[in-house]
Coordinates of C-alpha atoms and ligand atoms in Angstrom, one line a residue:
X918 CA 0.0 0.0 0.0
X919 CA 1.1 3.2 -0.9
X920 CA 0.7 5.4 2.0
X921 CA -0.5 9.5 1.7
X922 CA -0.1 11.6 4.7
X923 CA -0.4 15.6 4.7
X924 CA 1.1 18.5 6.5
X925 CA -1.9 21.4 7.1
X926 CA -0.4 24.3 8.6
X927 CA -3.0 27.7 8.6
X928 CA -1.0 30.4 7.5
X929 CA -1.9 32.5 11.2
X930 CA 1.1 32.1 12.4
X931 CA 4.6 31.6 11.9
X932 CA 5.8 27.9 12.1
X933 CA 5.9 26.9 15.4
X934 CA 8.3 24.3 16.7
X935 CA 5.1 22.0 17.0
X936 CA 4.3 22.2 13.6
X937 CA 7.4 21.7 12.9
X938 CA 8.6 18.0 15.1
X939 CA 4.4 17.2 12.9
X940 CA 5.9 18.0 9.7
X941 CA 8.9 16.1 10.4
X942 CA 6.8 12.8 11.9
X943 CA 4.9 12.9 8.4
X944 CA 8.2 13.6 6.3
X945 CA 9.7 10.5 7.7
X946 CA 6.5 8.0 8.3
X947 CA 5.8 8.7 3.6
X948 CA 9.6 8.4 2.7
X949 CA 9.7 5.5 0.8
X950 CA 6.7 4.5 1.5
X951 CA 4.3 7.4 -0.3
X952 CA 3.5 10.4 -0.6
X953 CA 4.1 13.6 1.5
X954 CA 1.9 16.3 0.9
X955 CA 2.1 20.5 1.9
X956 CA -1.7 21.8 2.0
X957 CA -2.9 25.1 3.5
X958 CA -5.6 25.5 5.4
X959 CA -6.0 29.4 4.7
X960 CA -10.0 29.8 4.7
X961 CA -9.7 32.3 7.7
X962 CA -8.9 35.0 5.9
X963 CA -9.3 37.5 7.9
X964 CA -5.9 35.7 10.1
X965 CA -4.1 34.4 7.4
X966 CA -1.3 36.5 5.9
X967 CA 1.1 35.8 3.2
X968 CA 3.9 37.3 5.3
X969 CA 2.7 34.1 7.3
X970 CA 2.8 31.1 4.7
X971 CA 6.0 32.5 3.2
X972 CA 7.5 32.0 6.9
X973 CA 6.0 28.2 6.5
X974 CA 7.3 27.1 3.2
X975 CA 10.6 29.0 4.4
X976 CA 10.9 27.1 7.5
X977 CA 10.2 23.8 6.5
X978 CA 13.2 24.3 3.8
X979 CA 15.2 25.9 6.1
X980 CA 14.7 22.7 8.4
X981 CA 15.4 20.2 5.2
X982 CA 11.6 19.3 5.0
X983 CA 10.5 19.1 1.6
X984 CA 7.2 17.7 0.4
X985 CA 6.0 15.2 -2.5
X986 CA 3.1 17.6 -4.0
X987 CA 1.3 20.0 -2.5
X988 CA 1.8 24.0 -2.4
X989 CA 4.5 25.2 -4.8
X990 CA 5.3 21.5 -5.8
X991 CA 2.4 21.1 -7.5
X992 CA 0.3 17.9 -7.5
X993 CA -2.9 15.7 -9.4
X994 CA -5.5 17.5 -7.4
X995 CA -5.3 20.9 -8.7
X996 CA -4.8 23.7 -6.0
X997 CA -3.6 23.1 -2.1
X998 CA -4.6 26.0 -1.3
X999 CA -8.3 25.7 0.8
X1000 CA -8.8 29.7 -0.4
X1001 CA -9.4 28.2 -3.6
X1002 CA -11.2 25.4 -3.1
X1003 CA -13.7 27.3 -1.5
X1004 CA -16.8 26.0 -3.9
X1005 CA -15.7 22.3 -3.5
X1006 CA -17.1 22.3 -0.3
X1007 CA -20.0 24.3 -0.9
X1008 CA -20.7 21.5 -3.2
X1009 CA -20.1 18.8 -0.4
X1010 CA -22.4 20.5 1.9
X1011 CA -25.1 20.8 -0.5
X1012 CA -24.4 17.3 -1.4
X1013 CA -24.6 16.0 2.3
X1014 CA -27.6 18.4 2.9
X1015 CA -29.8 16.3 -0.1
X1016 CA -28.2 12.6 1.3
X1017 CA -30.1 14.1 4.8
X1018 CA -26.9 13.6 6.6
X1019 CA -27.0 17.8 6.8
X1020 CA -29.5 20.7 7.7
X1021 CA -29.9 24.2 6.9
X1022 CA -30.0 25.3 11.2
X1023 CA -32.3 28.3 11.9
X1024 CA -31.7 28.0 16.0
X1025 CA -31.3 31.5 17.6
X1026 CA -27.9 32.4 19.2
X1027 CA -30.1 32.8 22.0
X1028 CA -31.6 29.5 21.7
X1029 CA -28.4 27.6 21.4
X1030 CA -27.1 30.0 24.4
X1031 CA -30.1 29.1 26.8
X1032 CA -29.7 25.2 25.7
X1033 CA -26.1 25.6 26.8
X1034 CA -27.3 27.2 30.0
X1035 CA -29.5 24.4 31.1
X1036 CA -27.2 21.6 30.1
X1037 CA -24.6 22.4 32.3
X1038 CA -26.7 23.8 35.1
X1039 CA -28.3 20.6 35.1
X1040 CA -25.0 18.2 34.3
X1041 CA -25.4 17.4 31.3
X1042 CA -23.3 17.4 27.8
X1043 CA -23.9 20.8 26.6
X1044 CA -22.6 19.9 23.1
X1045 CA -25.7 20.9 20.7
X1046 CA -28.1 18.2 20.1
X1047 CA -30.1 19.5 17.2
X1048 CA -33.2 20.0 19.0
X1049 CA -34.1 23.5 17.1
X1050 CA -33.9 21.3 13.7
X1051 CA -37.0 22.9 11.7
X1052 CA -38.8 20.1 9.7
X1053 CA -38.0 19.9 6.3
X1054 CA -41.0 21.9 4.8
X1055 CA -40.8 24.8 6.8
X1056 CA -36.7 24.8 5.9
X1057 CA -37.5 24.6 2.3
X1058 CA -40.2 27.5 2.9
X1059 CA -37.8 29.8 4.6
X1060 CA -34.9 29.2 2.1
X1061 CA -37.3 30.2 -0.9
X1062 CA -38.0 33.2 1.2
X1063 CA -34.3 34.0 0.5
X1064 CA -33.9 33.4 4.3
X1065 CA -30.3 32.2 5.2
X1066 CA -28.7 29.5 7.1
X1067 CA -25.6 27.7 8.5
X1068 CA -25.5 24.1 8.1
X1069 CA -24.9 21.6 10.7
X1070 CA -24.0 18.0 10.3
X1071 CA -27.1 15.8 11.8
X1072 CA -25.3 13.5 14.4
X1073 CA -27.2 10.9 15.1
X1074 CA -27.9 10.0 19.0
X1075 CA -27.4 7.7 21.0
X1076 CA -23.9 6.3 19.5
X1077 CA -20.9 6.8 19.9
X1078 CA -17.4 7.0 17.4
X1079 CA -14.3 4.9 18.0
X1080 CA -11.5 4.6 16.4
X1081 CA -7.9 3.0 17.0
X1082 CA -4.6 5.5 17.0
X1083 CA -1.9 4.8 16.5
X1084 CA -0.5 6.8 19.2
X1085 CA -3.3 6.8 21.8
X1086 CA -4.7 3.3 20.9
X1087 CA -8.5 3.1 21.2
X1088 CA -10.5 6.2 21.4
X1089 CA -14.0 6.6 21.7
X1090 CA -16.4 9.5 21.8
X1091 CA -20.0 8.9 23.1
X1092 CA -22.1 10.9 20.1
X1093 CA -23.5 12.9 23.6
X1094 CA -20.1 14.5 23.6
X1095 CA -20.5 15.8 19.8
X1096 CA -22.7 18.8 18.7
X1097 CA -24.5 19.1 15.6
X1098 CA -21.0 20.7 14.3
X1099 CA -21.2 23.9 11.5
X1100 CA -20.2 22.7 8.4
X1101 CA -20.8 25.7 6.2
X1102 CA -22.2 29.0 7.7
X1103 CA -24.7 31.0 6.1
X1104 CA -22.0 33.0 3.7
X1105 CA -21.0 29.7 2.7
X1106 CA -17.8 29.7 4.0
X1107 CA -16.8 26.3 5.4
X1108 CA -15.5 25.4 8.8
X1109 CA -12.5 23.8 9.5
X1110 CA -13.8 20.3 10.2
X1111 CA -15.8 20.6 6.8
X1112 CA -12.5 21.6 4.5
X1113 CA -10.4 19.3 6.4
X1114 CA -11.8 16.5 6.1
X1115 CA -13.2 16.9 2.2
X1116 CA -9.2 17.6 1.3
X1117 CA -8.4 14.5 3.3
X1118 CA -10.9 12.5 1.2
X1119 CA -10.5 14.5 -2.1
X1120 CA -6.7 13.7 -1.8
X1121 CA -6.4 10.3 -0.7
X1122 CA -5.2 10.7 2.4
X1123 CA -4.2 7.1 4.1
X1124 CA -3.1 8.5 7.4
X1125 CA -3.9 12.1 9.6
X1126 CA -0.9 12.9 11.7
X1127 CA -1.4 16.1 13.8
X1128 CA -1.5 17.5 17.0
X1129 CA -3.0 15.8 20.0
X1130 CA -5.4 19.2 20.4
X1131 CA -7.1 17.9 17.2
X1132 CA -8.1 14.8 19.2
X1133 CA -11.6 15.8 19.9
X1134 CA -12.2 17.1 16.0
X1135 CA -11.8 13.1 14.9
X1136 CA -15.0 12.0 15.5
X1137 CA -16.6 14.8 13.5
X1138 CA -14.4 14.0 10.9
X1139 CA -14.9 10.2 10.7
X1140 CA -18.5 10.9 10.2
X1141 CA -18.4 13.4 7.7
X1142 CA -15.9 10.9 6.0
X1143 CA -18.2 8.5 6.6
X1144 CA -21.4 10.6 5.3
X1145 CA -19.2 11.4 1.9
X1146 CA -19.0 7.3 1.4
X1147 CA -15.4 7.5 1.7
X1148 CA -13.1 5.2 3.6
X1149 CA -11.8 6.7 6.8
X1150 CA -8.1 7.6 7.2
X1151 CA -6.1 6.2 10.2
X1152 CA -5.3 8.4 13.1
X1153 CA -1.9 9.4 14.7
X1154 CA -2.3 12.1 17.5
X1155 CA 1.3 14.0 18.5
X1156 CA 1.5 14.6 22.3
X1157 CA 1.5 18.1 23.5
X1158 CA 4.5 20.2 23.7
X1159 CA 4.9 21.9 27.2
X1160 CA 7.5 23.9 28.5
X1161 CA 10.0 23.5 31.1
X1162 CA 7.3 24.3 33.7
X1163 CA 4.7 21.5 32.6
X1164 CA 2.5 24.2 31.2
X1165 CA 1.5 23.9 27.3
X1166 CA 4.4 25.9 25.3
X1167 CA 4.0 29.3 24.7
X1168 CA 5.9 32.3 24.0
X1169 CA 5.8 32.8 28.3
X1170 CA 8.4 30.0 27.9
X1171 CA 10.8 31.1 25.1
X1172 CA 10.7 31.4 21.2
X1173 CA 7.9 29.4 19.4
X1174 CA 8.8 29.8 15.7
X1175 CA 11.0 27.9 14.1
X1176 CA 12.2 30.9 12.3
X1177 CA 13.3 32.4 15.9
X1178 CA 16.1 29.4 16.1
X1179 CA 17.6 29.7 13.2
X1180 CA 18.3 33.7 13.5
X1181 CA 19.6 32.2 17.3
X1182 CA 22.3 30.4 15.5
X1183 CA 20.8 27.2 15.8
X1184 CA 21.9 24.7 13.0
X1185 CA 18.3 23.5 11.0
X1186 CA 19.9 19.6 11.4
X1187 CA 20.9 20.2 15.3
X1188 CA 16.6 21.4 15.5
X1189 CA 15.3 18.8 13.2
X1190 CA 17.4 16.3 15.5
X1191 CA 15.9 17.6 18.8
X1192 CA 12.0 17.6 17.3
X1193 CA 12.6 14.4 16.3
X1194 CA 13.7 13.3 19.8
X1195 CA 10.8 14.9 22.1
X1196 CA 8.1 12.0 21.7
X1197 CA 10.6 9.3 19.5
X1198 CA 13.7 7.7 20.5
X1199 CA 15.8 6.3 17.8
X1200 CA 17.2 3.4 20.6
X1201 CA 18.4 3.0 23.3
X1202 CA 20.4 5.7 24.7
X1203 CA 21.0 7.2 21.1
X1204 CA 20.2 10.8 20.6
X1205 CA 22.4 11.6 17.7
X1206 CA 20.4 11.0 14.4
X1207 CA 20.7 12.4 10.9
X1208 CA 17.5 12.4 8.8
X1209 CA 18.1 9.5 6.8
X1210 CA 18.8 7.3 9.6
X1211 CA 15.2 8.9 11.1
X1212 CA 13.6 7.6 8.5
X1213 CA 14.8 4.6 8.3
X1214 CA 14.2 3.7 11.9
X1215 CA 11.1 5.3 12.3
X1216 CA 7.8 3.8 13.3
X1217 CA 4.8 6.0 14.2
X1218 CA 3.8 2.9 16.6
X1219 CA 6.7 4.1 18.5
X1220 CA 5.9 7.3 19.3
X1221 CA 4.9 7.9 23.0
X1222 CA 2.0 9.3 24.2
X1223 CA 3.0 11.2 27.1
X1224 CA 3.6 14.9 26.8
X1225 CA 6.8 16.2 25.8
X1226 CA 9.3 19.0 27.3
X1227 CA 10.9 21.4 24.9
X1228 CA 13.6 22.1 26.6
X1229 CA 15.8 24.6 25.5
X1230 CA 19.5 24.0 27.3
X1231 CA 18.9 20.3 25.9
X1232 CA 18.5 21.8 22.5
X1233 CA 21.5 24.1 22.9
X1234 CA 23.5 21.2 24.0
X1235 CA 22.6 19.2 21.0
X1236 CA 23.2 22.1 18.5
X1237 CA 27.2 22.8 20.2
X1238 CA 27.3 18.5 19.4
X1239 CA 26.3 19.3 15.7
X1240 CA 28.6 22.7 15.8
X1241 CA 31.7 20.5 16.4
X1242 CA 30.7 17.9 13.8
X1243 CA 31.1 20.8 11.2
X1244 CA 34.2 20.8 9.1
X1245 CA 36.5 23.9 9.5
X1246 CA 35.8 25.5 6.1
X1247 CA 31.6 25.0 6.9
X1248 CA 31.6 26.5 10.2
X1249 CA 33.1 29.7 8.7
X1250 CA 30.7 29.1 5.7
X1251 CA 27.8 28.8 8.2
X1252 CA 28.5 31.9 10.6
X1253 CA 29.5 34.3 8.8
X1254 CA 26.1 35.5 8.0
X1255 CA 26.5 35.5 11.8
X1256 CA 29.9 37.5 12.2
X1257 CA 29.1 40.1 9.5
X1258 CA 25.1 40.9 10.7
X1259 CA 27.0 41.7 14.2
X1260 CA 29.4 43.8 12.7
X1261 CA 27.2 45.5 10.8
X1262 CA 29.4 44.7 7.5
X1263 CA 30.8 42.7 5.4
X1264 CA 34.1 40.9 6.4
X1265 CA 37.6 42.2 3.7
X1266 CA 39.8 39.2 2.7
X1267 CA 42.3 39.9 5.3
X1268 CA 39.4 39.7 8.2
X1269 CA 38.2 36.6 6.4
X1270 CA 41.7 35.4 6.8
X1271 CA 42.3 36.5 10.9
X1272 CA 38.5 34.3 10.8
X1273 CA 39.4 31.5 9.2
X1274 CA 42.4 31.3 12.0
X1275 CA 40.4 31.8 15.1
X1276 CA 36.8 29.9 13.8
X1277 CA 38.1 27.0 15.1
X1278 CA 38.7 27.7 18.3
X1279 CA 35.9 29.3 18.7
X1280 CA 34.0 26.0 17.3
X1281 CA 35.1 24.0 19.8
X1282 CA 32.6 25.6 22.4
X1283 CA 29.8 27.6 20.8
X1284 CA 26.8 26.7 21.4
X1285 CA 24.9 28.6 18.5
X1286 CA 26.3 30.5 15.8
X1287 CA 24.7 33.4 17.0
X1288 CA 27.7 33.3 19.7
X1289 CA 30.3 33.7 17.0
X1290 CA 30.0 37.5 16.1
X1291 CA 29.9 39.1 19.6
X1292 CA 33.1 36.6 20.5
X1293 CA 34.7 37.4 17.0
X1294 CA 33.8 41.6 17.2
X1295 CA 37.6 42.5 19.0
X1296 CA 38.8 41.2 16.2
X1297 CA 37.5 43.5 13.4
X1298 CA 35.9 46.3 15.3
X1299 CA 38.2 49.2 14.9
X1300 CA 38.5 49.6 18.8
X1301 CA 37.0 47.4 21.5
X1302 CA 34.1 47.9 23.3
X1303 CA 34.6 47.0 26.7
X1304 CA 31.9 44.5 28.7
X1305 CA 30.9 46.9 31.7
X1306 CA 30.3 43.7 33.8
X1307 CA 33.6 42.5 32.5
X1308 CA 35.2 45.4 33.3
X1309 CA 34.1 46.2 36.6
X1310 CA 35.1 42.9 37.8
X1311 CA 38.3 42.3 36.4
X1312 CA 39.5 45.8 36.1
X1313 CA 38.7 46.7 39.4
X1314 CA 40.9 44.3 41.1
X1315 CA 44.6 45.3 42.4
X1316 CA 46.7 43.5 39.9
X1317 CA 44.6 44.9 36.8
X1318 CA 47.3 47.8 36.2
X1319 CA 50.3 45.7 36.8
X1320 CA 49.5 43.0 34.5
X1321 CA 48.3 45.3 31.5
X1322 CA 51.1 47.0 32.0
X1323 CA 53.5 44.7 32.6
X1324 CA 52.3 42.5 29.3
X1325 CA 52.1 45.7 27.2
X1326 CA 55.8 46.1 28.1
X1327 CA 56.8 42.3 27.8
X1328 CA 55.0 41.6 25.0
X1329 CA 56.3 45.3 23.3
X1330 CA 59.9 43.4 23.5
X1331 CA 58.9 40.0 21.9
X1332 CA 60.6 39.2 18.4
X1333 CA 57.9 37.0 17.0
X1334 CA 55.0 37.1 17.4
X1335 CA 52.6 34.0 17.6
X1336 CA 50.4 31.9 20.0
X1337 CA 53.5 30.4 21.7
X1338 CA 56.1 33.1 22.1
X1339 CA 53.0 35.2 23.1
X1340 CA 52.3 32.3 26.3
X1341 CA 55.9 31.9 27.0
X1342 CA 56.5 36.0 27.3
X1343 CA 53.0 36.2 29.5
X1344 CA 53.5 32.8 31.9
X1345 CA 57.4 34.9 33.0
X1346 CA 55.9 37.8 33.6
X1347 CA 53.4 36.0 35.9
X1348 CA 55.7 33.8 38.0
X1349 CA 58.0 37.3 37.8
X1350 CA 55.0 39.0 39.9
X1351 CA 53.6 36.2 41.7
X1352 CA 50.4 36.4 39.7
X1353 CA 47.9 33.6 39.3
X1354 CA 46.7 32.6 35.6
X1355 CA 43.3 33.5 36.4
X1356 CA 44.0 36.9 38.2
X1357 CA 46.8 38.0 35.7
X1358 CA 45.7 37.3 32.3
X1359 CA 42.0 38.1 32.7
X1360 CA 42.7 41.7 32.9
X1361 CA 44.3 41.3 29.7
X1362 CA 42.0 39.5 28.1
X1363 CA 39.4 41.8 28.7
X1364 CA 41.6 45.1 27.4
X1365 CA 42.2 43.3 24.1
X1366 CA 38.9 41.5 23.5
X1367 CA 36.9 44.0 25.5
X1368 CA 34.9 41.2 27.5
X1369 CA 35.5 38.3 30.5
X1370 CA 34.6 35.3 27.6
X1371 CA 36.9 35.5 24.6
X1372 CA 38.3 32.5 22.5
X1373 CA 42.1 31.4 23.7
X1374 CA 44.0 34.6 24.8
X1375 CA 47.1 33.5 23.2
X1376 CA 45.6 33.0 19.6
X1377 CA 43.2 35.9 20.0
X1378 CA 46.3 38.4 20.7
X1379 CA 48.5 36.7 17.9
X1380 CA 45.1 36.8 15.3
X1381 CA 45.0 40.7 16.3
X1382 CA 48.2 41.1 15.8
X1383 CA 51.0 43.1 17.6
X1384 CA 50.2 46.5 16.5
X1385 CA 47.0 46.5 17.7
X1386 CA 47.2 44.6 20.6
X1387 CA 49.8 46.6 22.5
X1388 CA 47.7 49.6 21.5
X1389 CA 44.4 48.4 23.0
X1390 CA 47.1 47.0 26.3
X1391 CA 48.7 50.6 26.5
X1392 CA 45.3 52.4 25.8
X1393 CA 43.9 50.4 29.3
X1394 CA 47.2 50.6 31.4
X1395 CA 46.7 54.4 30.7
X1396 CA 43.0 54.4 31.6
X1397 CA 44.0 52.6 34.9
X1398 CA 47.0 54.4 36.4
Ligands
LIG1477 N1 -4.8 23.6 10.0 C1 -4.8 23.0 11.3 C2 -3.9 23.7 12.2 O1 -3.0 24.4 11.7 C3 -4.4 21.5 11.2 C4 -5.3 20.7 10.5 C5 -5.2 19.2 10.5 O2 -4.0 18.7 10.7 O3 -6.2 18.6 10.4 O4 -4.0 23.5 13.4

């Protein structure tokens, strides 16, 4: 069997990391096995914004997700786009409406307000039971009187809907629970439920994987499903994504969007690894897993059930891992972008040289890309700008001045200068003064990189060079005597 699953983002929103580990469980449950599929579900107009679904196809590239048809791609079923398909389910409604599985509903807002009322005053479901339902003659009567109306899909009561997920296993909705649902209101506009679940039949969809807070939209699809004399999809439900805290993820807990990672300096294989990771586990003990191997070992019967924690310091952890893995020549490749948006230019050959010679060390412990730039800035800003917190607690302790000073004269004397001479001259002039590592060359550090974190003082003074780096030494023995 050749399986068809679907990705249906609404363009309200950028993509969110949610969307984004349910793009990713589709992407690897179709390949090689079917068909992967980019619809969107864009008949809220009034939310949607292309500023929006540009952000979603964008995203999903960025993250290495690329679909089989659908938006863009193109496909056998015309557009992907709901907006356009707009009369489709008009026709479906009107179609369900004549097979009596659908009514034109002429129940008051007030009506359906003081049903709710009494329902839950009195314990009971307060999900709409179609009690209001004119009879058929006086329906007809008022639509020829150009009256109009909403439709509702007729549940039928008592029964109930079950159905077996993959994730949650059996699930079954008592028909009390479910109202006479709005299909199309009276401008003809559909709802969600009704546009969902005709593209899900129109496009042969084999299996719905989404978001566990569609759960309790299933049953209405299965029956219109049902009602259309199609043959039902099977179910996957994602568990919720919380935060740190327990509490569903929001934006209380950090960035959302995907896009808000990768302008953090996060690498798109380091995220897709981490979405993958929150309700799947590729075996035992193994975190590390490139897409390919994903979707090779992926089952959708494996995926757990219980909520997952997006948890950032994890994620940053994972993304230093993939950092590292980079070869030399990529890391520069892949933050520069980085380095020159902090700089607020673009780096000449001989700063893409002085770069090349300190990326790696700076590789060996970023933990986003992001990092690189502020770390890199002494290095091509034409003076430094000194960390405040850096300097007031560095440059306020008693051996500050000597061992600016002291280095500015050392080092003033040294014949060559690279990393090693640079150590040798700076270790003598410790012992000479008694001076720890830590107390003596953190002072200098933070007069020639301007801040407390820097890469390797030796390679970040011979990468400067000597000219400059006795200047910014002088410049802060001057400041401090
Ligand atoms: N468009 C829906 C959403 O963005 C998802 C629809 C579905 O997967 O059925 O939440």
């Amino acid at each position: 069997m050749t399986v068809r699953v679907r990705f249906a983002p609404s363009p309200t929103g950028y993509l969110h990391v949610g969307g984004g580990r349910t793009a990713l469980y589709n992407r690897l449950f179709s390949q090689g096995r079917g068909a992967f599929i980019l619809r969107s579900d864009d008949t809220d107009q009034a939310r949607s914004t292309r500023e929006f679904a540009d952000d979603i196809l964008e995203s999903m590239r960025w993250l290495g997700l690329t679909w089989d048809e659908g938006i863009e791609v193109g496909g056998p079923h015309g557009s992907y786009r709901q907006s356009e398909r707009i009369e489709r389910y008009g026709e479906v409604a009107d179609q369900l409406v004549a097979a009596g599985h659908a009514y034109h509903s002429f129940a008051t807002a007030e009506q359906l307000d003081e049903f709710r009322k009494a329902a839950q005053a009195a314990g009971r479901s307060p999900a709409y039971d179609g009690r209001f339902r004119l009879d058929d003659d006086e329906i007809a009567r008022r639509l020829a009187a150009g009256e109009t109306a909403p439709i509702r899909f007729a549940v039928n009561r008592p029964g109930e809907t079950s159905f077996d997920d993959i994730v949650r296993g059996e699930v079954s909705f008592d028909h009390a629970q479910v109202d006479d649902f709005v299909i199309l209101r009276s401008d003809r506009s559909p709802t969600y439920h009704l546009a969902s679940t005709v593209d899900d039949v129109d496009f042969g969809i084999t299996h719905v994987i989404r978001g566990e807070d569609l759960l309790s939209s299933t049953p209405k699809h299965l029956l219109l499903t049902k009602a259309m004399g199609a043959e039902p999809a099977v179910y996957a439900h994602l568990p919720l994504l919380l935060g740190p805290d327990g509490t569903k993820l929001s934006k209380r807990h950090g960035h959302t969007a995907v896009n808000a990672y990768r302008s953090a300096g996060f690498l798109p294989e380091a995220l897709l690894n981490y979405l993958a990771i929150l309700s799947w586990s590729p075996g035992e003990d193994e975190e590390l897993v490139s897409l390919s191997e994903m979707a090779e070992r992926f089952r959708l019967e494996d995926v757990s059930r219980s909520p997952a924690v997006f948890d950032v310091t994890k994620l940053e952890w994972m993304n230093g891992v993939y950092i590292r893995e980079l070869g030399a020549a990529e890391f520069v490749a892949r933050s520069l972008e980085f380095v020159e948006d902090d700089l607020g230019r673009d780096l000449d050959e001989d700063e893409m040289k002085a770069f090349a010679g300190m990326a790696p060390l700076v590789q060996e412990r970023a933990k986003t890309l992001a990092e690189v730039g502020p770390q890199l800035r002494f290095l091509f800003a034409a003076s430094v700008s000194y960390d405040p917190t850096s300097w007031e607690k560095v440059m306020m302790q008693p051996e500050a001045m000597t061992a600016v000073s002291a280095a500015c004269t050392r080092l003033a004397e040294l014949p060559a200068w690279d990393a090693e001479s640079i150590e040798t001259t700076l270790r003598s002039m410790l012992d000479e003064h008694g001076m720890s590592a830590r107390k003596g060359l953190q002072p200098i550090r933070v007069a020639v990189c301007g801040s407390a974190i820097s890469p390797p003082l030796f390679e970040s003074l011979e990468l400067l060079g000597r000219e400059r780096s006795l200047q910014r030494l002088a410049d802060v023995a001057q400041q401090l005597g």
